[in-house]
């Protein structure tokens, strides 16, 4: 799905939920922090990478396995 001109398809779901799930654009994303949507270098709205603090890290202090 693509608009004619230089507009992002994500603008369709800015304040509604018309796009199909396969577009990966959250519904009504124009809120505080835009539900993770950011403007990329081409002026298109895309999902931002999560902050490093939000990415789960494996636990280093796991209990040893007792057999």
XYZ file of N, CA and C in Angstrom:
201
model
N 0.848 -1.174 0.000
C 0.000 0.000 0.000
C 0.889 1.230 0.000
N 0.666 2.152 -0.913
C 1.500 3.335 -1.017
C 0.665 4.507 -1.497
N 0.909 5.666 -0.909
C 0.247 6.883 -1.346
C 0.930 7.433 -2.581
N 0.175 8.153 -3.383
C 0.808 8.916 -4.451
C 1.443 10.124 -3.799
N 2.600 10.506 -4.269
C 3.290 11.638 -3.663
C 4.247 11.167 -2.593
N 4.625 12.082 -1.734
C 5.652 11.780 -0.736
C 5.051 11.751 0.666
N 4.037 10.923 0.885
C 3.381 10.815 2.188
C 3.458 9.379 2.677
N 3.565 9.219 3.958
C 3.675 7.896 4.559
C 2.299 7.259 4.724
N 2.201 5.966 4.427
C 0.952 5.229 4.603
C 0.568 5.187 6.085
N 1.533 5.352 6.977
C 1.255 5.338 8.416
C 0.320 6.468 8.826
N 0.245 7.526 8.046
C -0.641 8.642 8.379
C -2.110 8.231 8.365
N -2.446 7.138 7.673
C -3.829 6.647 7.653
C -4.270 6.284 9.071
N -3.393 5.633 9.831
C -3.739 5.187 11.186
C -3.371 6.208 12.261
N -3.064 7.418 11.878
C -2.667 8.435 12.849
C -3.719 8.603 13.945
N -4.991 8.610 13.569
C -6.054 8.771 14.571
C -7.194 7.780 14.363
N -6.917 6.662 13.705
C -7.960 5.654 13.464
C -7.309 4.272 13.370
N -8.041 3.286 12.850
C -7.532 1.920 12.716
C -8.023 1.333 11.396
N -7.641 1.957 10.280
C -8.112 1.501 8.972
C -7.151 0.536 8.276
N -5.868 0.574 8.616
C -4.892 -0.272 7.924
C -4.963 -1.712 8.420
N -4.633 -2.648 7.543
C -4.602 -4.061 7.913
C -3.418 -4.318 8.839
N -3.528 -5.394 9.634
C -2.469 -5.769 10.576
C -1.131 -5.969 9.868
N -1.149 -6.464 8.633
C 0.089 -6.757 7.910
C 0.922 -5.505 7.634
N 0.322 -4.322 7.764
C 1.063 -3.065 7.560
C 1.939 -2.721 8.762
N 1.688 -3.370 9.911
C 2.459 -3.162 11.133
C 2.468 -1.707 11.593
N 1.324 -1.036 11.462
C 1.157 0.341 11.922
C 0.104 0.326 13.030
N 0.469 0.703 14.272
C -0.513 0.678 15.355
C -1.673 1.637 15.106
N -2.815 1.307 15.662
C -3.999 2.167 15.535
C -3.848 3.395 16.421
N -4.346 4.515 15.949
C -4.349 5.779 16.716
C -3.010 6.033 17.396
N -1.955 6.011 16.614
C -0.615 6.119 17.174
C -0.210 7.542 17.521
N -0.963 8.550 17.141
C -0.555 9.927 17.406
C -0.937 10.314 18.830
N -0.173 9.819 19.790
C -0.362 10.108 21.209
C 1.020 10.339 21.810
N 1.075 10.515 23.123
C 2.371 10.705 23.767
C 3.325 9.586 23.358
N 4.474 9.943 22.915
C 5.514 9.037 22.413
C 5.087 8.313 21.143
N 3.950 8.622 20.571
C 3.507 8.099 19.276
C 3.549 6.581 19.166
N 3.364 5.891 20.269
C 3.368 4.420 20.297
C 4.589 3.841 19.583
N 5.712 4.512 19.683
C 6.949 4.013 19.097
C 7.163 4.393 17.646
N 6.295 5.214 17.079
C 6.447 5.631 15.685
C 7.389 6.836 15.617
N 8.335 6.797 14.674
C 9.272 7.902 14.472
C 9.379 8.209 12.990
N 9.786 9.422 12.690
C 10.025 9.811 11.300
C 11.415 9.344 10.908
N 11.534 8.582 9.810
C 12.852 8.140 9.370
C 13.487 9.193 8.461
N 14.656 8.904 7.928
C 15.384 9.840 7.081
C 14.665 10.199 5.802
N 13.737 9.349 5.347
C 12.977 9.616 4.121
C 11.679 10.353 4.395
N 11.425 10.705 5.657
C 10.184 11.388 6.007
C 9.004 10.448 6.147
N 9.261 9.144 6.291
C 8.207 8.153 6.464
C 8.118 7.762 7.937
N 6.898 7.516 8.427
C 6.701 7.081 9.806
C 6.922 5.579 9.893
N 7.778 5.133 10.796
C 8.073 3.717 10.998
C 8.162 3.441 12.498
N 8.131 2.157 12.867
C 8.305 1.791 14.271
C 9.764 1.974 14.665
N 10.002 2.610 15.795
C 11.359 2.838 16.287
C 11.903 1.569 16.924
N 13.225 1.446 16.926
C 13.854 0.362 17.661
C 13.630 0.616 19.146
N 13.425 -0.441 19.935
C 13.204 -0.226 21.368
C 14.482 0.293 22.030
N 14.352 1.083 23.097
C 15.548 1.531 23.821
C 16.299 0.326 24.372
N 17.612 0.451 24.473
C 18.424 -0.672 24.931
C 18.002 -1.156 26.312
N 17.530 -0.238 27.150
C 17.097 -0.618 28.500
C 15.862 -1.510 28.477
N 15.070 -1.454 27.407
C 13.846 -2.250 27.317
C 14.067 -3.629 26.709
N 15.262 -3.893 26.201
C 15.551 -5.189 25.583
C 15.965 -6.154 26.692
N 15.260 -7.282 26.827
C 15.605 -8.232 27.898
C 17.013 -8.780 27.715
N 17.722 -8.896 28.816
C 19.080 -9.442 28.787
C 19.073 -10.760 29.542
N 19.867 -11.723 29.078
C 19.905 -13.003 29.799
C 20.500 -12.798 31.192
N 19.975 -13.537 32.125
C 20.486 -13.446 33.491
C 21.855 -14.104 33.555
N 22.817 -13.401 34.135
C 24.166 -13.953 34.253
C 24.316 -14.774 35.533
N 23.501 -14.464 36.512
C 23.608 -15.143 37.805
C 22.555 -16.235 37.939
N 22.525 -17.128 36.983
C 21.557 -18.226 37.062
C 22.046 -19.267 38.061
N 21.102 -19.936 38.670
C 21.464 -21.000 39.597
C 22.043 -22.178 38.820
N 23.042 -22.835 39.382
C 23.611 -23.994 38.679
C 22.596 -25.135 38.615
N 22.694 -25.917 37.572
C 21.810 -27.073 37.406
C 22.367 -28.220 38.242
N 21.536 -28.757 39.107
C 21.945 -29.871 39.967
C 21.367 -31.143 39.376
N 22.255 -32.115 39.156
C 21.820 -33.382 38.564
C 21.870 -34.470 39.590
